[in-house]
């Protein structure tokens, strides 16, 4: 992959985020590329989530600049975008997955997925249905699709959340510890899904402190005390790979992981 | 990757998606909030029913009585005179301010029905072309009667409740001591826009012309001492449209320039007859309107409460919708549509049935009002009110849903990530109780809203149930509400020697006397006009609206008297 010119979708410079006196992001500059599976690792409390929310425009930066270029040709200044612009971005260009599923409790899994399609605003009803059916099949949700979130298992719910995040074919998928609340089997399943999506061309930004999850990315950033202190190029994940695991482990050792 | 945003083909897709989105969210909201939505719907329906039916009743009652009086050809002023004074109406008619006078001959006579004697005289009339009376059934339907059969009489439906009269009963009119009574069979009812209400003591009876003539003969043939019935007439006086005299001055002029005051029994202006006739209906509709006002407030409170409860409860879902890219405005629109739609539906449902309710209320009241009320919805008034209601509900909803705009995704995401703290502990021993308590703490507002809805519906149903009892068969119930005693008993001594304390003791034997006051029937002169007055001592007893209880050289009068005679304090 190295050497090939990659399209930049996010460009942040000197990003600072302060919460009442505490500087959580202390001046981060980074670029995110299209078609990458970027992983942000770091100890708990290092500011990983804060960075993800700042980049995705969910939370405002305190200082610094952040530009985004996605489906549309013009650049968006995320740090200073209007609420309307951010709403559009969330609807049409960004997908989100969190540790807790955040499904709408009064809609069935299928309706939850379709709702995201409807909100994105650029797909016809027919397209949405087709896409939803494909995703339900891909996420193996056929049995659970007509149940409410409270009536399905954690794994099913999280798979539905992933499906909902990508139904509108977003430019980038943001995932904040999506496997944090899952057991081993379900974790494996969700990671496999992300890997598949990545292989199909989905750009992903994943925040995690799970080594297994980090292995799936092709570019790993290490965050500590509000600074990015390391970066590792891994190449695409193509199934279990001893050498890849070793590479990551030795890199992480440098940060006393 | 396929490009998602294509500027060209947006409008229809966006519109359809928007509809679908709304539909889905409405369905979701319905799943969750069935209870409070139904409650609000019911409440608003009841409000609308109550308000519009009472308005309809009020307006159509007034219109019907007025129309009936105009239809019957009763004038601006009606004077009851005794004896047959043929020339008097001509005399009055010659006055410049008088347009015309219609004279209706009648016989005043006491009567007895099913063993009960009347307190007041009734007036016997025969219908002729000058006054086209309308006949009705006891249930308030119009009835066509071409002619009154000999030996029969038509009465006001209000008599039904006062004397328990049915068609087929015989009414005995007392005409003279010698020849006794003249019996007539009740054949049916007529709409008496004039004295029909059970609030009026004097009642009209319609009889056949031959019967009338026969009765008149008995009255005229009887000696002065023997006569119980009397001849008389009603003079319906129409004020000239160009005359600019006030009602009081008009009457004064007639009294000054003619001999009418020598023969006057009593007189009423059209407005005062209207107010007597409509008293009951107005009390009922006033009560309902007041109730509607309370209900309106309740609706606001309950809607407000359940909206804030719902916003609180759905906060998480709203945040998710915002994360998915729905704007606060759109989410607010969904809630606005849901609650607005429910309220609108309730208002219109109520409005649709208000006419029917007013109709059956009017029919139910016929034995009290004695009137055929033609239900006409006051369209303009209803439309204006409806607009007002819709606007105020809309403004209220708009304000109340404003909170949705301020729901911030970040807070909620962090909150749920950390987990919310629970304040009530669950103990094994009281497991169920503790769980119930916790449920109550979390859904506090929701339960308060539900409780409020339930409480107010219960109160309303109870009020409806009690309404019949309160009003009583002829408004007596309503009168009793304002008076402490079960019975009022008037005792009139024939001369000074009658020992009043002895009489009181006799009455005490049967039932305790709550209070006594002396009463004298006096002729009084007010601004040069004679009236018979009930003069009472002990004025502390009454609710005084204005001024104070009597001391020394002052009197208290009622509201009605004041407006009738245009008197003011001091
Ligand atoms: N809303 C907030 N107010 C105050 N402090 C916050 C807020 N959000 C996060 N923080 C603080 O910022 C730091 C980084 O948080 P976070 O980004 O969630 O860490 P990570 O995701 O890496 O575990 C933590 O110390 C946390 O307490
Ligand atoms: Mg985190």
PDB file of N, CA and C and ligand atoms in Angstrom, chain A residues 19-20 24 43-50, chain B residues 414, ligand 1:
ATOM      1  N   UNK A  19     -11.843  20.205  28.544  1.00  0.00           N
ATOM      2  CA  UNK A  19     -13.049  20.096  29.364  1.00  0.00           C
ATOM      3  C   UNK A  19     -12.753  20.777  30.683  1.00  0.00           C
ATOM      4  N   UNK A  20     -13.368  21.890  30.943  1.00  0.00           N
ATOM      5  CA  UNK A  20     -13.158  22.594  32.221  1.00  0.00           C
ATOM      6  C   UNK A  20     -11.722  22.438  32.704  1.00  0.00           C
ATOM      7  N   UNK A  24      -7.726  17.615  27.142  1.00  0.00           N
ATOM      8  CA  UNK A  24      -7.771  16.190  26.823  1.00  0.00           C
ATOM      9  C   UNK A  24      -7.034  15.914  25.513  1.00  0.00           C
ATOM     10  N   UNK A  43      -4.303   3.870  26.129  1.00  0.00           N
ATOM     11  CA  UNK A  43      -4.854   3.480  27.427  1.00  0.00           C
ATOM     12  C   UNK A  43      -6.178   4.181  27.687  1.00  0.00           C
ATOM     13  N   UNK A  44      -6.891   3.648  28.635  1.00  0.00           N
ATOM     14  CA  UNK A  44      -8.169   4.230  28.984  1.00  0.00           C
ATOM     15  C   UNK A  44      -7.976   5.648  29.506  1.00  0.00           C
ATOM     16  N   UNK A  45      -8.795   6.557  29.047  1.00  0.00           N
ATOM     17  CA  UNK A  45      -8.707   7.940  29.510  1.00  0.00           C
ATOM     18  C   UNK A  45      -7.714   8.779  28.761  1.00  0.00           C
ATOM     19  N   UNK A  46      -7.122   8.203  27.705  1.00  0.00           N
ATOM     20  CA  UNK A  46      -6.112   8.951  26.964  1.00  0.00           C
ATOM     21  C   UNK A  46      -6.743   9.963  26.004  1.00  0.00           C
ATOM     22  N   UNK A  47      -8.035   9.863  25.781  1.00  0.00           N
ATOM     23  CA  UNK A  47      -8.702  10.837  24.905  1.00  0.00           C
ATOM     24  C   UNK A  47      -9.098  10.268  23.562  1.00  0.00           C
ATOM     25  N   UNK A  48      -9.137   8.920  23.449  1.00  0.00           N
ATOM     26  CA  UNK A  48      -9.469   8.293  22.168  1.00  0.00           C
ATOM     27  C   UNK A  48     -10.871   8.687  21.708  1.00  0.00           C
ATOM     28  N   UNK A  49     -11.843   8.492  22.623  1.00  0.00           N
ATOM     29  CA  UNK A  49     -13.222   8.799  22.262  1.00  0.00           C
ATOM     30  C   UNK A  49     -13.373  10.279  21.954  1.00  0.00           C
ATOM     31  N   UNK A  50     -12.705  11.096  22.775  1.00  0.00           N
ATOM     32  CA  UNK A  50     -12.793  12.535  22.562  1.00  0.00           C
ATOM     33  C   UNK A  50     -12.312  12.899  21.159  1.00  0.00           C
TER      34      UNK A  50
ATOM     35  N   UNK B 414     -22.287  10.015  26.654  1.00  0.00           N
ATOM     36  CA  UNK B 414     -21.392   9.855  27.801  1.00  0.00           C
ATOM     37  C   UNK B 414     -22.149   9.283  28.991  1.00  0.00           C
TER      38      UNK B 414
HETATM   39  N1  LIG C   1     -17.744  15.842  29.039  1.00  0.00           N
HETATM   40  C1  LIG C   1     -16.623  15.747  29.706  1.00  0.00           C
HETATM   41  N2  LIG C   1     -16.378  16.581  30.745  1.00  0.00           N
HETATM   42  C2  LIG C   1     -15.246  16.509  31.437  1.00  0.00           C
HETATM   43  N3  LIG C   1     -14.277  15.627  31.206  1.00  0.00           N
HETATM   44  C3  LIG C   1     -14.428  14.753  30.196  1.00  0.00           C
HETATM   45  C4  LIG C   1     -15.637  14.780  29.410  1.00  0.00           C
HETATM   46  N4  LIG C   1     -15.510  13.802  28.466  1.00  0.00           N
HETATM   47  C5  LIG C   1     -14.318  13.189  28.673  1.00  0.00           C
HETATM   48  N5  LIG C   1     -13.686  13.755  29.702  1.00  0.00           N
HETATM   49  C6  LIG C   1     -12.373  13.386  30.180  1.00  0.00           C
HETATM   50  O1  LIG C   1     -11.510  13.318  29.108  1.00  0.00           O
HETATM   51  C7  LIG C   1     -10.584  12.279  29.269  1.00  0.00           C
HETATM   52  C8  LIG C   1     -10.575  11.402  28.034  1.00  0.00           C
HETATM   53  O2  LIG C   1     -11.817  10.736  27.920  1.00  0.00           O
HETATM   54  P1  LIG C   1     -12.094   9.714  26.746  1.00  0.00           P
HETATM   55  O3  LIG C   1     -11.857  10.403  25.476  1.00  0.00           O
HETATM   56  O4  LIG C   1     -13.446   9.149  26.954  1.00  0.00           O
HETATM   57  O5  LIG C   1     -11.017   8.603  26.994  1.00  0.00           O
HETATM   58  P2  LIG C   1     -10.875   7.180  26.307  1.00  0.00           P
HETATM   59  O6  LIG C   1     -11.977   7.066  25.328  1.00  0.00           O
HETATM   60  O7  LIG C   1      -9.575   7.209  25.719  1.00  0.00           O
HETATM   61  O8  LIG C   1     -11.020   6.195  27.401  1.00  0.00           O
HETATM   62  C9  LIG C   1     -10.965  11.520  30.508  1.00  0.00           C
HETATM   63  O9  LIG C   1     -10.128  11.877  31.547  1.00  0.00           O
HETATM   64  C10 LIG C   1     -12.343  12.003  30.781  1.00  0.00           C
HETATM   65  O10 LIG C   1     -12.588  12.044  32.167  1.00  0.00           O
END
